[in-house]
mmCIF file of C-alpha atoms and ligand atoms in Angstrom:
data_model
loop_
_atom_site.group_PDB
_atom_site.id
_atom_site.type_symbol
_atom_site.label_atom_id
_atom_site.label_comp_id
_atom_site.label_asym_id
_atom_site.label_seq_id
_atom_site.Cartn_x
_atom_site.Cartn_y
_atom_site.Cartn_z
ATOM 1 C CA UNK A 1 -41.927 30.092 -15.731
ATOM 2 C CA UNK A 2 -39.653 28.649 -17.091
ATOM 3 C CA UNK A 3 -35.911 28.352 -15.317
ATOM 4 C CA UNK A 4 -33.532 27.635 -18.553
ATOM 5 C CA UNK A 5 -35.018 29.735 -21.007
ATOM 6 C CA UNK A 6 -34.884 26.136 -23.618
ATOM 7 C CA UNK A 7 -36.262 23.889 -21.517
ATOM 8 C CA UNK A 8 -39.672 23.369 -20.790
ATOM 9 C CA UNK A 9 -41.515 24.089 -18.109
ATOM 10 C CA UNK A 10 -43.457 20.485 -18.121
ATOM 11 C CA UNK A 11 -43.776 17.126 -20.008
ATOM 12 C CA UNK A 12 -46.811 18.598 -21.261
ATOM 13 C CA UNK A 13 -45.333 21.264 -23.338
ATOM 14 C CA UNK A 14 -42.678 19.829 -24.311
ATOM 15 C CA UNK A 15 -42.357 19.913 -28.582
ATOM 16 C CA UNK A 16 -41.862 16.258 -28.839
ATOM 17 C CA UNK A 17 -41.784 15.728 -32.827
ATOM 18 C CA UNK A 18 -39.010 17.803 -33.748
ATOM 19 C CA UNK A 19 -37.910 19.399 -30.391
ATOM 20 C CA UNK A 20 -35.229 21.503 -31.661
ATOM 21 C CA UNK A 21 -38.406 23.877 -32.646
ATOM 22 C CA UNK A 22 -39.546 24.264 -29.572
ATOM 23 C CA UNK A 23 -39.145 27.697 -27.865
ATOM 24 C CA UNK A 24 -40.366 27.784 -23.888
ATOM 25 C CA UNK A 25 -38.483 31.577 -24.000
ATOM 26 C CA UNK A 26 -41.822 33.687 -22.764
ATOM 27 C CA UNK A 27 -40.519 36.731 -24.584
ATOM 28 C CA UNK A 28 -40.969 34.548 -27.456
ATOM 29 C CA UNK A 29 -43.940 33.458 -26.732
ATOM 30 C CA UNK A 30 -45.052 36.359 -25.574
ATOM 31 C CA UNK A 31 -43.952 38.037 -29.501
ATOM 32 C CA UNK A 32 -45.591 34.884 -30.865
ATOM 33 C CA UNK A 33 -48.774 35.744 -29.312
ATOM 34 C CA UNK A 34 -49.059 39.549 -29.489
ATOM 35 C CA UNK A 35 -48.336 39.368 -33.406
ATOM 36 C CA UNK A 36 -50.930 37.017 -33.436
ATOM 37 C CA UNK A 37 -54.480 38.844 -34.513
ATOM 38 C CA UNK A 38 -56.801 36.194 -33.314
ATOM 39 C CA UNK A 39 -55.914 33.383 -31.212
ATOM 40 C CA UNK A 40 -57.750 30.079 -31.573
ATOM 41 C CA UNK A 41 -58.969 28.757 -28.023
ATOM 42 C CA UNK A 42 -60.152 25.544 -26.786
ATOM 43 C CA UNK A 43 -61.847 23.694 -23.964
ATOM 44 C CA UNK A 44 -63.694 20.486 -23.126
ATOM 45 C CA UNK A 45 -67.140 20.658 -21.594
ATOM 46 C CA UNK A 46 -68.544 17.507 -21.504
ATOM 47 C CA UNK A 47 -65.857 15.927 -22.890
ATOM 48 C CA UNK A 48 -66.639 17.404 -26.300
ATOM 49 C CA UNK A 49 -63.935 20.002 -27.031
ATOM 50 C CA UNK A 50 -64.313 22.997 -28.748
ATOM 51 C CA UNK A 51 -61.954 25.606 -29.930
ATOM 52 C CA UNK A 52 -63.341 29.109 -31.257
ATOM 53 C CA UNK A 53 -61.259 31.347 -33.193
ATOM 54 C CA UNK A 54 -61.228 34.702 -31.275
ATOM 55 C CA UNK A 55 -59.733 38.113 -30.750
ATOM 56 C CA UNK A 56 -57.062 38.365 -27.419
ATOM 57 C CA UNK A 57 -54.902 40.531 -25.409
ATOM 58 C CA UNK A 58 -51.750 39.927 -23.675
ATOM 59 C CA UNK A 59 -50.852 41.794 -20.277
ATOM 60 C CA UNK A 60 -48.430 40.303 -18.451
ATOM 61 C CA UNK A 61 -48.769 36.311 -17.944
ATOM 62 C CA UNK A 62 -52.074 36.830 -18.301
ATOM 63 C CA UNK A 63 -54.288 36.866 -21.809
ATOM 64 C CA UNK A 64 -57.821 38.468 -21.735
ATOM 65 C CA UNK A 65 -60.413 37.567 -24.455
ATOM 66 C CA UNK A 66 -64.510 39.026 -24.309
ATOM 67 C CA UNK A 67 -67.324 38.364 -26.184
ATOM 68 C CA UNK A 68 -71.016 38.120 -24.722
ATOM 69 C CA UNK A 69 -72.700 36.905 -21.579
ATOM 70 C CA UNK A 70 -73.702 33.974 -23.351
ATOM 71 C CA UNK A 71 -70.641 32.991 -24.862
ATOM 72 C CA UNK A 72 -70.210 29.200 -24.104
ATOM 73 C CA UNK A 73 -66.340 29.797 -23.765
ATOM 74 C CA UNK A 74 -66.226 32.628 -22.018
ATOM 75 C CA UNK A 75 -68.281 31.277 -19.621
ATOM 76 C CA UNK A 76 -66.312 28.091 -19.197
ATOM 77 C CA UNK A 77 -63.277 30.480 -18.715
ATOM 78 C CA UNK A 78 -65.078 32.634 -16.276
ATOM 79 C CA UNK A 79 -65.955 29.300 -14.458
ATOM 80 C CA UNK A 80 -62.603 28.540 -14.377
ATOM 81 C CA UNK A 81 -62.349 25.772 -16.371
ATOM 82 C CA UNK A 82 -58.659 24.830 -17.585
ATOM 83 C CA UNK A 83 -58.329 25.947 -21.763
ATOM 84 C CA UNK A 84 -55.545 26.079 -24.392
ATOM 85 C CA UNK A 85 -55.309 28.839 -26.306
ATOM 86 C CA UNK A 86 -53.420 29.183 -30.192
ATOM 87 C CA UNK A 87 -51.121 31.226 -32.205
ATOM 88 C CA UNK A 88 -50.259 31.258 -35.536
ATOM 89 C CA UNK A 89 -48.097 33.015 -38.100
ATOM 90 C CA UNK A 90 -48.755 31.230 -41.494
ATOM 91 C CA UNK A 91 -44.897 32.274 -42.887
ATOM 92 C CA UNK A 92 -44.362 30.200 -45.956
ATOM 93 C CA UNK A 93 -45.157 27.302 -48.061
ATOM 94 C CA UNK A 94 -41.825 24.743 -48.461
ATOM 95 C CA UNK A 95 -42.455 23.010 -51.737
ATOM 96 C CA UNK A 96 -40.290 19.988 -51.640
ATOM 97 C CA UNK A 97 -38.913 17.056 -54.311
ATOM 98 C CA UNK A 98 -41.510 15.195 -52.955
ATOM 99 C CA UNK A 99 -45.097 15.443 -51.125
ATOM 100 C CA UNK A 100 -43.836 14.208 -47.803
ATOM 101 C CA UNK A 101 -41.705 16.583 -47.212
ATOM 102 C CA UNK A 102 -43.211 19.246 -48.390
ATOM 103 C CA UNK A 103 -44.349 22.173 -45.435
ATOM 104 C CA UNK A 104 -44.729 25.055 -44.169
ATOM 105 C CA UNK A 105 -42.897 27.285 -42.180
ATOM 106 C CA UNK A 106 -44.454 28.836 -39.376
ATOM 107 C CA UNK A 107 -44.277 30.206 -35.900
ATOM 108 C CA UNK A 108 -46.743 28.531 -33.161
ATOM 109 C CA UNK A 109 -47.540 29.572 -29.200
ATOM 110 C CA UNK A 110 -49.689 26.942 -27.291
ATOM 111 C CA UNK A 111 -50.290 28.763 -23.613
ATOM 112 C CA UNK A 112 -52.029 26.153 -21.141
ATOM 113 C CA UNK A 113 -54.264 27.785 -17.978
ATOM 114 C CA UNK A 114 -57.288 28.711 -16.368
ATOM 115 C CA UNK A 115 -58.460 32.319 -15.032
ATOM 116 C CA UNK A 116 -61.348 33.846 -14.204
ATOM 117 C CA UNK A 117 -63.879 36.828 -14.860
ATOM 118 C CA UNK A 118 -63.307 40.086 -14.951
ATOM 119 C CA UNK A 119 -65.981 41.886 -12.557
ATOM 120 C CA UNK A 120 -64.596 44.852 -11.401
ATOM 121 C CA UNK A 121 -65.628 48.117 -14.118
ATOM 122 C CA UNK A 122 -62.279 50.105 -14.302
ATOM 123 C CA UNK A 123 -61.006 46.873 -15.068
ATOM 124 C CA UNK A 124 -63.262 46.031 -17.577
ATOM 125 C CA UNK A 125 -62.645 49.202 -19.281
ATOM 126 C CA UNK A 126 -58.949 48.586 -19.683
ATOM 127 C CA UNK A 127 -59.086 45.392 -21.129
ATOM 128 C CA UNK A 128 -61.231 46.651 -23.801
ATOM 129 C CA UNK A 129 -59.011 48.730 -24.391
ATOM 130 C CA UNK A 130 -56.229 46.870 -24.057
ATOM 131 C CA UNK A 131 -57.934 44.671 -26.896
ATOM 132 C CA UNK A 132 -58.680 47.606 -29.491
ATOM 133 C CA UNK A 133 -54.978 48.810 -29.020
ATOM 134 C CA UNK A 134 -54.313 45.557 -29.803
ATOM 135 C CA UNK A 135 -55.460 45.678 -33.055
ATOM 136 C CA UNK A 136 -55.109 49.167 -34.104
ATOM 137 C CA UNK A 137 -52.592 50.683 -32.160
ATOM 138 C CA UNK A 138 -53.644 54.388 -31.586
ATOM 139 C CA UNK A 139 -57.445 53.573 -31.882
ATOM 140 C CA UNK A 140 -58.718 54.413 -28.488
ATOM 141 C CA UNK A 141 -57.414 57.885 -27.984
ATOM 142 C CA UNK A 142 -60.274 58.461 -30.714
ATOM 143 C CA UNK A 143 -62.463 56.791 -29.338
ATOM 144 C CA UNK A 144 -65.713 58.412 -26.840
ATOM 145 C CA UNK A 145 -65.266 56.434 -23.244
ATOM 146 C CA UNK A 146 -67.302 53.072 -23.589
ATOM 147 C CA UNK A 147 -71.559 53.647 -21.779
ATOM 148 C CA UNK A 148 -72.020 51.568 -18.698
ATOM 149 C CA UNK A 149 -74.850 49.601 -20.647
ATOM 150 C CA UNK A 150 -72.018 48.310 -22.976
ATOM 151 C CA UNK A 151 -69.503 47.557 -20.772
ATOM 152 C CA UNK A 152 -72.174 45.490 -18.770
ATOM 153 C CA UNK A 153 -73.270 44.009 -21.874
ATOM 154 C CA UNK A 154 -69.941 42.524 -22.084
ATOM 155 C CA UNK A 155 -68.264 39.485 -20.518
ATOM 156 C CA UNK A 156 -64.223 40.229 -20.220
ATOM 157 C CA UNK A 157 -62.248 37.080 -19.067
ATOM 158 C CA UNK A 158 -58.736 36.265 -18.178
ATOM 159 C CA UNK A 159 -56.580 32.968 -18.741
ATOM 160 C CA UNK A 160 -53.313 32.412 -17.251
ATOM 161 C CA UNK A 161 -50.570 31.658 -19.254
ATOM 162 C CA UNK A 162 -49.591 28.479 -16.519
ATOM 163 C CA UNK A 163 -47.503 26.995 -18.403
ATOM 164 C CA UNK A 164 -46.687 28.059 -22.854
ATOM 165 C CA UNK A 165 -44.307 26.843 -25.811
ATOM 166 C CA UNK A 166 -43.809 28.132 -29.101
ATOM 167 C CA UNK A 167 -42.981 25.874 -32.363
ATOM 168 C CA UNK A 168 -40.559 27.453 -35.283
ATOM 169 C CA UNK A 169 -40.180 26.005 -38.244
ATOM 170 C CA UNK A 170 -38.271 28.441 -41.212
ATOM 171 C CA UNK A 171 -35.776 27.320 -44.054
ATOM 172 C CA UNK A 172 -36.506 24.920 -46.851
ATOM 173 C CA UNK A 173 -36.903 21.650 -47.318
ATOM 174 C CA UNK A 174 -35.677 19.048 -45.779
ATOM 175 C CA UNK A 175 -34.802 17.414 -49.316
ATOM 176 C CA UNK A 176 -31.611 15.354 -49.350
ATOM 177 C CA UNK A 177 -29.267 16.446 -52.348
ATOM 178 C CA UNK A 178 -31.147 16.364 -55.479
ATOM 179 C CA UNK A 179 -28.359 13.890 -56.844
ATOM 180 C CA UNK A 180 -29.531 13.040 -60.269
ATOM 181 C CA UNK A 181 -33.174 13.616 -59.200
ATOM 182 C CA UNK A 182 -35.306 14.954 -61.921
ATOM 183 C CA UNK A 183 -35.490 18.309 -61.865
ATOM 184 C CA UNK A 184 -39.030 20.175 -60.198
ATOM 185 C CA UNK A 185 -39.469 23.440 -58.819
ATOM 186 C CA UNK A 186 -38.544 23.684 -55.431
ATOM 187 C CA UNK A 187 -38.243 26.594 -52.528
ATOM 188 C CA UNK A 188 -40.345 28.211 -50.469
ATOM 189 C CA UNK A 189 -43.247 30.546 -51.021
ATOM 190 C CA UNK A 190 -42.999 33.426 -48.296
ATOM 191 C CA UNK A 191 -46.810 34.150 -46.737
ATOM 192 C CA UNK A 192 -47.812 37.769 -44.572
ATOM 193 C CA UNK A 193 -50.889 39.109 -43.708
ATOM 194 C CA UNK A 194 -51.126 42.419 -45.706
ATOM 195 C CA UNK A 195 -53.254 45.517 -44.731
ATOM 196 C CA UNK A 196 -55.112 46.591 -48.051
ATOM 197 C CA UNK A 197 -56.502 50.340 -49.014
ATOM 198 C CA UNK A 198 -58.737 51.937 -46.289
ATOM 199 C CA UNK A 199 -61.789 51.908 -47.341
ATOM 200 C CA UNK A 200 -63.555 54.516 -45.732
ATOM 201 C CA UNK A 201 -67.634 54.467 -44.977
ATOM 202 C CA UNK A 202 -70.123 56.374 -47.811
ATOM 203 C CA UNK A 203 -71.128 58.828 -44.725
ATOM 204 C CA UNK A 204 -67.780 60.066 -43.749
ATOM 205 C CA UNK A 205 -67.788 64.012 -44.519
ATOM 206 C CA UNK A 206 -65.130 65.250 -47.815
ATOM 207 C CA UNK A 207 -61.619 65.231 -46.351
ATOM 208 C CA UNK A 208 -61.622 63.518 -42.979
ATOM 209 C CA UNK A 209 -58.156 61.713 -43.736
ATOM 210 C CA UNK A 210 -57.262 58.046 -43.311
ATOM 211 C CA UNK A 211 -55.596 58.178 -39.636
ATOM 212 C CA UNK A 212 -52.296 58.292 -38.983
ATOM 213 C CA UNK A 213 -52.728 54.657 -36.955
ATOM 214 C CA UNK A 214 -54.892 53.404 -40.140
ATOM 215 C CA UNK A 215 -52.150 54.111 -43.115
ATOM 216 C CA UNK A 216 -49.402 53.054 -41.070
ATOM 217 C CA UNK A 217 -50.986 49.214 -40.672
ATOM 218 C CA UNK A 218 -51.214 49.195 -44.535
ATOM 219 C CA UNK A 219 -47.684 50.919 -45.477
ATOM 220 C CA UNK A 220 -46.084 47.892 -42.529
ATOM 221 C CA UNK A 221 -48.220 45.484 -43.932
ATOM 222 C CA UNK A 222 -46.527 46.607 -47.483
ATOM 223 C CA UNK A 223 -43.195 46.750 -46.436
ATOM 224 C CA UNK A 224 -43.171 42.911 -44.611
ATOM 225 C CA UNK A 225 -45.079 41.375 -47.660
ATOM 226 C CA UNK A 226 -41.982 42.811 -49.660
ATOM 227 C CA UNK A 227 -39.160 41.612 -46.980
HETATM 228 C C1 FAD B 1 -49.517 26.240 -39.536
HETATM 229 C C2 FAD B 1 -49.112 24.892 -39.128
HETATM 230 C C3 FAD B 1 -49.323 23.672 -39.978
HETATM 231 C C4 FAD B 1 -49.169 22.508 -39.255
HETATM 232 N N1 FAD B 1 -49.270 21.555 -40.446
HETATM 233 C C5 FAD B 1 -48.913 20.052 -39.996
HETATM 234 C C6 FAD B 1 -48.950 18.990 -40.076
HETATM 235 O O1 FAD B 1 -49.752 19.081 -41.673
HETATM 236 N N2 FAD B 1 -48.796 17.601 -39.780
HETATM 237 C C7 FAD B 1 -48.290 17.821 -38.861
HETATM 238 O O2 FAD B 1 -48.601 16.395 -37.735
HETATM 239 N N3 FAD B 1 -47.980 18.509 -37.953
HETATM 240 C C8 FAD B 1 -47.997 20.299 -38.715
HETATM 241 N N4 FAD B 1 -48.117 21.183 -37.487
HETATM 242 C C9 FAD B 1 -46.955 20.643 -36.722
HETATM 243 C C10 FAD B 1 -48.300 20.410 -35.400
HETATM 244 O O3 FAD B 1 -48.249 21.648 -34.834
HETATM 245 C C11 FAD B 1 -47.623 19.625 -34.116
HETATM 246 O O4 FAD B 1 -46.487 20.255 -33.372
HETATM 247 C C12 FAD B 1 -47.501 18.297 -34.401
HETATM 248 O O5 FAD B 1 -48.066 17.629 -35.295
HETATM 249 C C13 FAD B 1 -47.160 17.498 -32.790
HETATM 250 O O6 FAD B 1 -48.069 17.021 -32.637
HETATM 251 P P1 FAD B 1 -48.332 16.409 -31.122
HETATM 252 O O7 FAD B 1 -49.182 16.530 -30.811
HETATM 253 O O8 FAD B 1 -47.596 15.230 -31.563
HETATM 254 O O9 FAD B 1 -47.547 17.531 -30.598
HETATM 255 P P2 FAD B 1 -46.551 17.488 -29.603
HETATM 256 O O10 FAD B 1 -44.872 17.244 -29.674
HETATM 257 O O11 FAD B 1 -46.662 15.984 -28.477
HETATM 258 O O12 FAD B 1 -46.774 18.248 -28.512
HETATM 259 C C14 FAD B 1 -46.381 18.861 -26.967
HETATM 260 C C15 FAD B 1 -46.428 19.402 -26.613
HETATM 261 O O13 FAD B 1 -45.717 20.466 -27.508
HETATM 262 C C16 FAD B 1 -46.168 21.724 -27.894
HETATM 263 N N5 FAD B 1 -46.700 21.519 -29.043
HETATM 264 C C17 FAD B 1 -46.850 21.070 -30.249
HETATM 265 N N6 FAD B 1 -47.036 21.661 -31.587
HETATM 266 C C18 FAD B 1 -46.582 22.940 -30.946
HETATM 267 C C19 FAD B 1 -47.166 23.707 -32.298
HETATM 268 N N7 FAD B 1 -47.088 23.727 -33.461
HETATM 269 N N8 FAD B 1 -46.753 25.535 -31.777
HETATM 270 C C20 FAD B 1 -46.776 25.312 -30.041
HETATM 271 N N9 FAD B 1 -46.321 24.118 -29.575
HETATM 272 C C21 FAD B 1 -46.376 23.094 -29.799
HETATM 273 C C22 FAD B 1 -47.011 21.873 -27.040
HETATM 274 O O14 FAD B 1 -47.190 22.466 -25.654
HETATM 275 C C23 FAD B 1 -48.074 20.493 -27.015
HETATM 276 O O15 FAD B 1 -48.423 20.536 -25.768
HETATM 277 C C24 FAD B 1 -48.289 22.134 -38.899
HETATM 278 C C25 FAD B 1 -48.496 23.652 -37.652
HETATM 279 C C26 FAD B 1 -48.325 24.903 -37.932
HETATM 280 C C27 FAD B 1 -48.289 26.482 -36.645
#
């Protein structure tokens, strides 16, 4: 972990372009990771990079992933290969007076590290519960305990966050003052992930209410969009 919150831990994670957008404070990086519902996880195999979207959960300084035992990505992580995990929040479209100055507002994080496989049964259950809670907080309490065959069929791996950076762009375009330039609309179009209304399965018994934790995601999403 970085000794000073605003300095990169190594040259390879130092944001070079717009260094003022670089953030290395672990709490800020964790916040970006934890808010993300998915991650893009990259490995190199036989000289070929592969980057796949995957669900994650962070616990302390480790990221956890799950999937099939046949997953190339997970097998590579289990074998200790170095990996790169990227997390992206798209906060807005930035429309400028020139195409050159168009941009996006975002918060993104990059974590580098290596890890291994989670083997122990109870540890796997703990991680799988945490994955569900990361996506739908409150859900696990309503679910039956996973069976041994479900756990055995699932590969669980961890990746240490050995080095991490974040990059944050917010605000309007970098246009110079307009002067006598022809009037053209410029500004920011905010974007956010918003949950729609819950769609119950057709076979649910009449009157079974949408759980409070599902309704909460919907309400939070609407509020976030209107902020
Ligand atoms: C939604 C979105 C859209 C973008 N669109 C573009 C685009 O169209 N063109 C473009 O050039 N760039 C774009 N970027 C920025 C892009 O991610 C890179 O920061 C930039 O291209 C510089 O790349 P580089 O290889 O020179 O990075 P360097 O600055 O050389 O990277 C060095 C280290 O800095 C850190 N770092 C770099 N970028 C990021 C990041 N985004 N988040 C967290 N850590 C980072 C990493 O640890 C990396 O190893 C976009 C970013 C986001 C989130």
